[in-house]
Coordinates of C-alpha atoms and ligand atoms in Angstrom, one line a residue:
M1 CA 13.5 15.7 16.1
S2 CA 14.8 15.1 12.4
F3 CA 18.2 13.5 12.5
T4 CA 20.0 10.6 11.0
A5 CA 21.8 8.7 14.2
D6 CA 25.6 8.9 14.2
R7 CA 25.9 6.8 17.0
L8 CA 23.9 2.6 17.2
V9 CA 24.1 1.4 20.6
L10 CA 23.6 -2.6 20.4
F11 CA 22.3 -5.1 23.6
G12 CA 22.2 -8.2 23.3
A13 CA 25.1 -7.8 20.7
T14 CA 26.0 -11.4 20.6
G15 CA 23.3 -13.0 20.9
D16 CA 21.1 -14.7 17.9
L17 CA 19.2 -11.6 16.1
A18 CA 22.7 -9.3 16.0
Q19 CA 24.2 -12.7 14.9
R20 CA 21.5 -13.7 11.6
M21 CA 20.1 -10.1 11.6
L22 CA 21.4 -7.2 13.1
L23 CA 25.1 -7.2 12.2
P24 CA 24.0 -8.6 8.3
S25 CA 21.7 -6.4 7.8
L26 CA 24.2 -3.4 9.1
C27 CA 26.8 -4.1 6.6
A28 CA 24.5 -5.3 4.0
L29 CA 23.6 -1.2 4.3
D30 CA 27.2 -0.2 4.4
H31 CA 28.0 -2.2 1.2
D32 CA 24.9 -0.1 -0.7
G33 CA 26.6 3.4 1.1
L34 CA 23.7 3.2 3.2
L35 CA 25.4 4.4 6.5
A36 CA 26.2 7.9 7.1
P37 CA 30.0 7.9 7.2
D38 CA 30.7 8.4 10.8
L39 CA 28.0 6.3 11.6
K40 CA 30.1 4.3 14.7
I41 CA 28.4 1.0 16.3
V42 CA 28.5 0.2 19.7
G43 CA 27.8 -3.5 21.0
T44 CA 27.2 -4.2 24.0
A45 CA 26.0 -8.0 26.4
R46 CA 27.5 -9.4 28.7
S47 CA 29.8 -11.8 27.5
D48 CA 33.8 -10.7 28.3
L49 CA 34.7 -9.8 25.0
D50 CA 36.9 -6.5 23.5
D51 CA 36.8 -5.2 20.5
G52 CA 39.2 -7.6 18.4
A53 CA 36.7 -10.8 19.4
F54 CA 33.7 -9.0 18.6
R55 CA 34.9 -7.6 15.0
N56 CA 36.0 -12.0 15.2
F57 CA 32.1 -12.8 16.0
A58 CA 30.9 -10.2 13.1
R59 CA 32.8 -11.1 11.2
E60 CA 32.0 -15.0 11.4
A61 CA 28.3 -14.0 11.6
L62 CA 28.3 -12.3 8.0
E63 CA 30.0 -15.0 7.1
K64 CA 27.4 -17.5 7.6
Y65 CA 24.2 -15.6 7.3
L66 CA 25.5 -12.9 4.5
P67 CA 26.0 -13.5 0.7
A68 CA 29.1 -13.0 -0.8
N69 CA 28.1 -10.5 -3.2
R70 CA 26.7 -8.4 -0.1
R71 CA 30.0 -8.7 2.1
G72 CA 32.2 -5.6 0.3
G73 CA 34.0 -3.3 2.1
M74 CA 32.7 -5.7 5.6
A75 CA 36.6 -4.9 7.0
D76 CA 35.5 -1.0 6.9
F77 CA 32.1 -2.1 8.4
L78 CA 33.6 -4.2 10.9
N79 CA 36.3 -1.2 11.6
R80 CA 32.9 0.9 12.5
L81 CA 32.4 -1.4 15.9
T82 CA 33.4 -1.7 19.1
Y83 CA 32.3 -3.7 21.9
Q84 CA 31.6 -2.8 25.9
P85 CA 31.1 -5.3 27.8
L86 CA 27.8 -4.9 30.1
D87 CA 25.9 -7.1 33.7
A88 CA 22.2 -5.0 32.2
T89 CA 21.2 -5.5 35.7
T90 CA 23.7 -3.3 37.3
L91 CA 24.0 0.3 37.4
E92 CA 27.7 0.5 37.4
G93 CA 28.7 -0.7 33.3
Y94 CA 25.8 2.5 32.1
E95 CA 28.6 5.0 32.6
D96 CA 31.6 3.3 31.0
L97 CA 29.2 2.2 28.3
A98 CA 28.3 6.2 27.7
A99 CA 31.9 6.7 27.7
R100 CA 32.3 4.2 25.3
V101 CA 29.8 5.7 23.0
G102 CA 30.8 9.5 23.5
E103 CA 29.1 12.5 22.6
P104 CA 27.6 12.0 19.4
A105 CA 27.6 15.0 16.6
R106 CA 23.7 14.6 16.0
G107 CA 22.0 11.7 17.7
L108 CA 22.0 7.7 19.3
C109 CA 19.7 4.9 18.6
I110 CA 20.2 1.6 21.6
F111 CA 18.7 -1.2 19.9
L112 CA 17.5 -3.1 22.8
S113 CA 17.4 -6.8 21.5
T114 CA 17.5 -8.6 24.9
A115 CA 14.8 -10.4 27.3
P116 CA 12.1 -8.1 28.0
S117 CA 12.5 -8.7 31.5
L118 CA 15.9 -6.5 31.2
F119 CA 13.9 -3.6 29.4
E120 CA 13.3 -1.8 33.0
P121 CA 17.3 -2.5 33.8
T122 CA 18.3 -1.2 31.1
I123 CA 16.4 1.6 30.5
R124 CA 17.4 2.7 34.5
G125 CA 20.8 2.3 33.4
L126 CA 20.4 4.5 30.7
Q127 CA 18.6 7.0 32.4
H128 CA 21.6 7.0 34.8
A129 CA 24.0 6.9 33.3
G130 CA 22.7 10.1 31.3
L131 CA 21.5 8.0 28.0
D132 CA 17.9 9.2 27.3
G133 CA 18.8 12.7 25.5
P134 CA 16.6 14.3 23.5
N135 CA 18.4 12.9 20.1
V136 CA 18.5 9.2 21.4
R137 CA 15.7 6.7 20.1
M138 CA 14.8 3.1 21.6
C139 CA 14.7 0.7 19.4
L140 CA 12.8 -2.7 21.5
E141 CA 12.4 -6.1 19.7
K142 CA 10.0 -8.4 20.7
P143 CA 8.5 -9.7 22.8
L144 CA 7.1 -6.9 24.5
G145 CA 5.7 -8.7 27.5
T146 CA 3.6 -11.9 27.2
D147 CA 0.3 -10.5 27.5
L148 CA -1.5 -6.5 27.9
E149 CA -0.3 -6.3 31.6
T150 CA 3.3 -7.6 31.2
S151 CA 3.2 -5.1 27.8
R152 CA 1.8 -2.2 29.9
E153 CA 4.5 -2.4 32.2
I154 CA 7.5 -2.2 29.7
N155 CA 5.5 0.4 27.9
D156 CA 5.3 2.3 30.8
A157 CA 9.1 2.1 31.7
V158 CA 10.3 2.7 28.2
A159 CA 8.4 5.5 28.4
A160 CA 9.1 7.0 31.6
A161 CA 12.4 7.8 29.4
F162 CA 11.4 8.2 25.8
P163 CA 8.6 9.9 24.4
E164 CA 6.5 8.0 22.3
E165 CA 8.4 9.6 19.7
R166 CA 11.7 8.5 20.0
I167 CA 10.4 4.8 20.8
F168 CA 10.6 2.7 17.6
R169 CA 8.6 -1.0 17.9
I170 CA 9.8 -3.7 15.7
D171 CA 7.6 -6.3 14.1
H172 CA 10.0 -7.2 11.3
Y173 CA 7.2 -8.2 9.2
L174 CA 6.7 -4.6 8.1
G175 CA 10.0 -4.4 6.8
K176 CA 9.6 -7.3 4.5
E177 CA 8.9 -5.6 1.3
T178 CA 6.1 -7.5 0.0
V179 CA 4.4 -6.3 3.0
Q180 CA 5.1 -2.5 2.4
N181 CA 3.7 -3.5 -0.6
L182 CA 0.0 -4.1 0.4
L183 CA 0.1 -0.8 0.9
A184 CA 1.1 -0.1 -2.9
L185 CA -1.2 -3.0 -3.6
R186 CA -4.5 -0.9 -2.1
F187 CA -3.8 2.5 -2.2
A188 CA -1.9 3.0 -5.7
N189 CA -4.8 1.0 -7.6
I190 CA -7.8 1.8 -8.9
L191 CA -9.0 -1.1 -9.4
F192 CA -9.2 -2.7 -5.8
E193 CA -10.2 -0.3 -3.6
P194 CA -14.0 -0.2 -4.8
L195 CA -14.3 -3.2 -4.3
W196 CA -12.4 -3.8 -0.7
N197 CA -15.4 -4.6 1.2
A198 CA -18.4 -7.2 2.7
A199 CA -20.2 -5.8 -0.8
H200 CA -17.4 -7.5 -2.7
I201 CA -15.4 -9.4 -0.3
E202 CA -16.8 -13.2 0.9
H203 CA -13.5 -13.6 3.1
V204 CA -10.3 -13.2 3.8
Q205 CA -7.5 -15.6 5.0
I206 CA -3.8 -15.3 6.4
T207 CA -1.4 -18.3 6.6
V208 CA 2.1 -17.6 7.8
A209 CA 3.1 -21.5 7.7
E210 CA 6.9 -22.5 8.8
T211 CA 8.6 -26.0 7.6
V212 CA 10.5 -25.2 11.3
G213 CA 10.6 -26.7 14.8
L214 CA 12.1 -25.3 17.5
E215 CA 15.4 -24.7 16.2
G216 CA 16.7 -24.5 20.1
R217 CA 14.4 -21.5 21.3
V218 CA 13.1 -24.2 23.9
A219 CA 12.5 -22.4 26.9
F220 CA 11.4 -19.1 25.2
Y221 CA 9.0 -21.5 22.7
D222 CA 7.3 -22.7 25.4
D223 CA 5.9 -20.1 27.4
A224 CA 4.7 -18.2 24.5
G225 CA 2.6 -20.4 21.3
A226 CA 1.7 -19.5 18.6
L227 CA -0.9 -17.3 18.8
R228 CA 2.6 -14.9 21.3
D229 CA 4.7 -15.4 19.0
M230 CA 3.0 -15.4 15.7
V231 CA -0.5 -13.6 15.9
Q232 CA -0.1 -11.4 18.4
N233 CA 2.4 -9.1 16.4
H234 CA 2.9 -9.8 12.9
M235 CA 0.0 -12.0 11.6
L236 CA -1.8 -9.1 13.4
Q237 CA -0.3 -6.4 11.6
L238 CA -0.8 -8.4 8.4
L239 CA -4.4 -8.1 8.7
A240 CA -4.1 -4.5 9.6
L241 CA -3.2 -3.5 7.1
V242 CA -5.3 -5.6 4.6
A243 CA -8.4 -4.1 6.4
M244 CA -7.7 -0.4 6.9
E245 CA -9.5 2.8 5.3
P246 CA -6.4 4.4 3.4
P247 CA -4.7 6.9 5.7
G248 CA -4.5 10.4 4.6
S249 CA -0.4 10.2 3.8
F250 CA 1.6 8.0 4.2
D251 CA 3.3 9.1 7.3
A252 CA 3.7 7.8 10.5
T253 CA 1.1 9.0 12.6
A254 CA -2.0 8.2 9.8
V255 CA -0.8 5.0 8.6
R256 CA -1.0 3.9 12.1
D257 CA -4.1 5.9 13.2
E258 CA -5.4 3.4 10.9
K259 CA -4.1 0.8 12.1
V260 CA -4.9 0.9 15.5
K261 CA -8.6 1.6 15.0
V262 CA -8.6 -1.8 12.7
L263 CA -7.2 -3.5 15.6
R264 CA -9.6 -2.0 18.2
S265 CA -12.4 -3.2 16.3
L266 CA -11.6 -7.4 15.7
R267 CA -14.0 -8.9 17.4
P268 CA -13.6 -11.0 20.3
V269 CA -13.3 -14.6 18.7
A270 CA -16.3 -17.0 20.1
E271 CA -15.6 -20.3 21.1
G272 CA -15.4 -23.0 18.5
E273 CA -13.9 -20.1 16.6
T274 CA -10.0 -21.3 17.2
V275 CA -8.0 -24.6 16.8
T276 CA -5.3 -24.8 18.5
G277 CA -2.3 -28.2 18.1
Q278 CA 1.0 -29.5 18.6
Y279 CA 3.1 -31.3 16.1
R280 CA 4.2 -34.8 16.3
A281 CA 6.6 -36.8 14.8
G282 CA 6.5 -36.8 10.8
A283 CA 8.1 -35.2 7.8
I284 CA 9.2 -32.1 5.8
Q285 CA 9.7 -33.0 2.0
G286 CA 11.0 -36.6 2.9
E287 CA 12.7 -35.6 5.8
A288 CA 12.1 -37.6 9.9
V289 CA 11.4 -35.0 12.0
P290 CA 10.7 -35.1 15.8
G291 CA 7.6 -34.1 17.5
Y292 CA 7.5 -31.3 19.9
D293 CA 7.4 -33.0 23.3
E294 CA 10.8 -35.1 21.8
E295 CA 12.5 -31.6 21.5
L296 CA 11.5 -30.4 24.3
G297 CA 11.9 -33.4 26.3
K298 CA 9.2 -33.0 28.3
V299 CA 5.2 -32.8 28.1
S300 CA 3.2 -29.7 27.3
D301 CA 0.3 -27.9 26.8
T302 CA 1.9 -25.1 24.4
E303 CA 0.2 -24.8 20.7
T304 CA 2.5 -25.0 18.0
F305 CA -0.4 -24.2 15.6
V306 CA -3.5 -21.9 16.0
A307 CA -5.7 -21.0 13.5
I308 CA -9.1 -18.8 14.2
K309 CA -11.6 -16.8 12.5
T310 CA -12.5 -13.7 13.5
H311 CA -14.3 -10.0 12.4
V312 CA -13.3 -6.8 12.0
D313 CA -16.5 -5.0 13.5
N314 CA -17.1 -2.3 11.4
W315 CA -18.9 -0.7 8.1
R316 CA -16.3 -1.7 5.7
W317 CA -16.4 -5.6 7.2
K318 CA -19.2 -6.2 8.0
G319 CA -20.0 -10.3 8.1
V320 CA -16.4 -11.1 6.0
P321 CA -14.7 -13.8 8.4
F322 CA -10.8 -13.4 8.1
Y323 CA -9.3 -17.1 8.8
L324 CA -6.0 -16.8 10.3
R325 CA -3.8 -20.0 10.9
T326 CA -0.1 -20.2 11.2
G327 CA 1.9 -23.1 12.4
K328 CA 5.0 -25.1 13.0
R329 CA 6.2 -28.1 11.4
M330 CA 3.7 -27.7 8.3
P331 CA 4.5 -28.7 4.7
E332 CA 6.2 -25.9 3.5
R333 CA 6.8 -22.5 4.7
V334 CA 4.4 -19.8 3.1
T335 CA 2.9 -16.3 3.8
E336 CA -0.1 -15.3 1.6
I337 CA -3.3 -13.3 1.7
V338 CA -6.4 -14.9 -0.3
V339 CA -8.9 -12.0 -1.0
Q340 CA -11.9 -14.3 -1.7
F341 CA -14.1 -12.3 -3.3
R342 CA -17.8 -12.6 -3.7
C343 CA -20.1 -14.7 -6.5
I344 CA -21.2 -12.0 -9.5
P345 CA -24.6 -11.4 -9.2
H346 CA -26.0 -12.6 -12.4
S347 CA -24.5 -15.3 -14.6
I348 CA -25.3 -14.7 -18.6
F349 CA -23.6 -17.5 -19.6
E350 CA -26.1 -19.7 -16.7
G351 CA -28.0 -20.2 -19.9
K352 CA -25.3 -21.9 -21.8
G353 CA -24.6 -24.4 -18.9
A354 CA -21.0 -22.3 -18.3
K355 CA -20.4 -22.1 -14.3
V356 CA -19.2 -18.6 -13.2
Q357 CA -16.5 -18.5 -10.0
A358 CA -15.4 -15.8 -7.8
N359 CA -12.3 -14.1 -8.1
K360 CA -9.5 -14.4 -5.8
L361 CA -6.7 -12.5 -5.1
V362 CA -3.2 -14.4 -3.6
I363 CA -0.8 -12.3 -2.1
G364 CA 1.9 -14.1 -1.5
I365 CA 4.5 -12.6 1.1
Q366 CA 7.2 -15.3 1.5
P367 CA 8.9 -16.9 -0.2
E368 CA 7.6 -16.7 -3.3
E369 CA 6.4 -12.4 -3.9
N370 CA 3.8 -13.5 -6.4
I371 CA 1.0 -11.9 -7.1
T372 CA -2.6 -13.8 -8.3
L373 CA -6.0 -12.9 -9.4
S374 CA -7.9 -15.4 -11.3
L375 CA -10.3 -14.6 -13.3
M376 CA -12.7 -16.5 -15.4
A377 CA -11.7 -16.7 -19.4
K378 CA -13.9 -18.3 -22.2
V379 CA -12.1 -21.7 -22.9
P380 CA -11.6 -21.3 -27.0
G381 CA -13.5 -23.4 -29.2
L382 CA -17.5 -22.8 -31.3
D383 CA -19.2 -23.2 -28.1
R384 CA -22.0 -25.9 -30.2
E385 CA -22.4 -28.2 -26.5
G386 CA -22.6 -24.7 -24.7
I387 CA -20.3 -22.5 -23.5
R388 CA -16.8 -23.4 -21.3
L389 CA -15.2 -20.9 -18.2
R390 CA -12.3 -21.4 -16.5
S391 CA -10.8 -20.0 -13.9
V392 CA -7.2 -18.3 -15.6
P393 CA -4.6 -16.8 -12.9
L394 CA -3.1 -13.3 -13.7
N395 CA 0.1 -13.4 -12.1
I396 CA 2.5 -10.6 -11.4
A397 CA 6.1 -12.4 -9.7
M398 CA 7.5 -9.4 -8.3
P399 CA 10.8 -10.7 -9.0
H400 CA 10.5 -10.9 -12.8
A401 CA 8.6 -7.5 -12.7
F402 CA 11.7 -5.9 -10.6
S403 CA 14.5 -7.9 -11.9
G404 CA 17.4 -6.7 -10.2
A405 CA 16.3 -4.9 -7.9
V406 CA 18.3 -6.8 -4.5
R407 CA 16.5 -9.1 -1.9
R408 CA 17.0 -7.2 1.3
I409 CA 16.6 -8.6 4.8
A410 CA 13.8 -6.5 6.6
Y411 CA 16.4 -5.5 9.3
E412 CA 17.6 -3.5 6.6
R413 CA 15.0 -1.1 5.7
L414 CA 13.7 -1.0 9.9
L415 CA 17.2 -0.3 11.1
L416 CA 17.5 2.7 8.3
D417 CA 14.1 4.4 8.9
L418 CA 15.6 4.0 13.0
L419 CA 18.7 5.7 12.1
E420 CA 17.0 8.0 10.3
G421 CA 13.7 8.8 12.5
D422 CA 11.2 7.7 10.7
Q423 CA 8.6 4.9 12.5
T424 CA 6.0 4.8 10.0
L425 CA 6.9 1.1 9.7
F426 CA 6.9 0.3 13.5
V427 CA 4.5 -0.2 16.1
R428 CA 3.1 2.6 18.1
R429 CA 2.1 1.0 21.6
D430 CA -1.5 1.6 21.1
E431 CA -1.9 -0.8 18.6
V432 CA 0.8 -3.1 20.6
E433 CA -2.2 -3.4 23.5
A434 CA -4.9 -3.3 21.3
Q435 CA -3.2 -6.2 19.5
W436 CA -2.5 -7.6 23.4
E437 CA -6.0 -7.4 24.9
W438 CA -7.9 -9.5 21.8
I439 CA -5.6 -11.9 22.9
D440 CA -5.5 -12.9 26.2
A441 CA -8.8 -12.5 25.5
I442 CA -8.8 -15.7 23.6
R443 CA -6.2 -16.9 26.2
A444 CA -8.4 -16.5 28.5
G445 CA -11.4 -18.2 26.2
W446 CA -8.9 -21.4 26.1
T447 CA -8.5 -21.4 30.2
A448 CA -12.3 -21.1 30.3
Q449 CA -12.6 -24.4 28.0
G450 CA -9.4 -26.1 29.3
L451 CA -8.5 -25.7 25.4
T452 CA -5.7 -28.4 25.3
P453 CA -3.6 -28.5 21.8
R454 CA -4.8 -31.5 19.5
T455 CA -1.9 -33.1 17.8
Y456 CA -1.1 -32.9 14.2
T457 CA 1.7 -34.4 12.1
S458 CA 4.7 -32.6 11.3
G459 CA 4.2 -32.2 7.1
S460 CA -0.1 -31.9 7.5
W461 CA -1.5 -28.1 7.6
G462 CA -2.5 -28.9 11.7
P463 CA -5.3 -31.2 13.3
S464 CA -8.5 -31.6 11.1
A465 CA -10.1 -29.4 13.2
A466 CA -8.3 -26.5 11.8
I467 CA -9.5 -27.4 8.4
A468 CA -13.3 -28.2 10.3
L469 CA -13.3 -24.9 11.3
A470 CA -13.3 -23.5 8.2
E471 CA -15.7 -26.1 6.0
R472 CA -18.2 -25.2 8.0
D473 CA -18.6 -22.2 7.0
G474 CA -18.1 -23.4 3.0
V475 CA -14.6 -22.4 3.2
T476 CA -11.5 -24.1 1.8
W477 CA -7.7 -23.0 3.3
H478 CA -5.9 -22.4 0.3
E479 CA -3.1 -24.5 -0.5
Ligands
BG6_501 C1 9.6 -14.9 14.6 C2 9.4 -15.8 15.1 O1 9.2 -13.4 15.0 O2 9.1 -14.7 13.5 C3 9.8 -17.1 15.4 O3 9.8 -15.7 17.0 C4 9.6 -17.1 13.0 O4 9.0 -18.0 15.7 C5 9.3 -15.8 12.7 O5 10.0 -18.7 13.6 C6 9.5 -15.9 11.3 O6 10.1 -14.8 10.2 P1 10.2 -15.1 9.1 O7 10.4 -13.8 8.6 O8 11.3 -16.1 9.1 O9 8.8 -15.5 8.6

């Protein structure tokens, strides 16, 4: 049903995500006049706050996490906020919550940013209080389970109260402008699509490197690890956007139908095609940082780095390896996709001594939003001693191309789409389950092989075995 919601309930309203992302995003949208004038936001969590205390909490979060030039009208935004304390595990409080929310004029969105163990009791409570009607949308933040089975349990519990067309699963990478730009690059240009296949692409690399370590998320992270925290969701979504067929239109069904086909075509990862690592003490940009075990305070087998070689087993990608790697405490924060094209079939310059390198497209997602296409060009000169060619970058720096455009938080886009009911940038159940199926098989392989993470020094690009994983195929990770 199409409506712009006039009520939003945030579960986990005093949590880290609300503080760093959700409240700042909502305030920024309000600043730009993008929230419905009658939108009321009800925060709920266990803490026993009143409206005033929650507004103070929100003000502090905004002052900390939202740039001053996006905070205009903050007082009006804070006035939209109310708060209802709730123990999500008992039914009692939900009627008070419903009374707090009131009768929406058009519709209600419920955003669950809580531990997944609270999803089921929360859904029951919402049903009990009648907060599950046809004008209610349910938005779920990751992690959606820890494997296929637990993710199915969550999905079943949610599906018992909400049909799929009212369920919005967040993968915040899809809210990033540069990730959406992948679709524009591929499907709004004639140049790439005819070459975007096994005949012309030799391999693809996807890197998501972070400099941060545990960041205080000790319990969560140690139970998750890099594979489940980053690959299961963000990296597989990036891979799906790179590898999918052109959808018939830019709408939720068409786009997600194509992504899920890719996810289901992922080849199970063979033994020896993954490398895991765990960081030890080292230095990041000149600053000493402790090892994972020191931060955690105990020895652990959780991987903070993973590199994987996989294939998409379909016609388009026959024989093209996809190399994925992600890690904490890497030398720099960088998310990028590298598309390595094949060499030209015949070089007319060979007889003149010139070497031709294959073209490469590097799509920088963050922090630099750059698209660089390496092209061969002639080195200027009279060529008396032969022709010289050199690879030169054709560089599009997005911030320059669109100077003046606001740099938005990924959640701004996602919250707005949620309030307006557009599911295109949200993950459908079949996608999540295909992602888990592939991830579970990798983890089962690790268990069967007794694989434990190798160590790597903080500030390095992971264990040397990760370099070897690519180099065995004559591939070098792009750095
Ligand atoms: C989250 C992970 O989903 O994504 C974190 O749980 C990670 O561990 C974060 O740091 C990375 O997001 P971004 O937007 O900073 O790349």
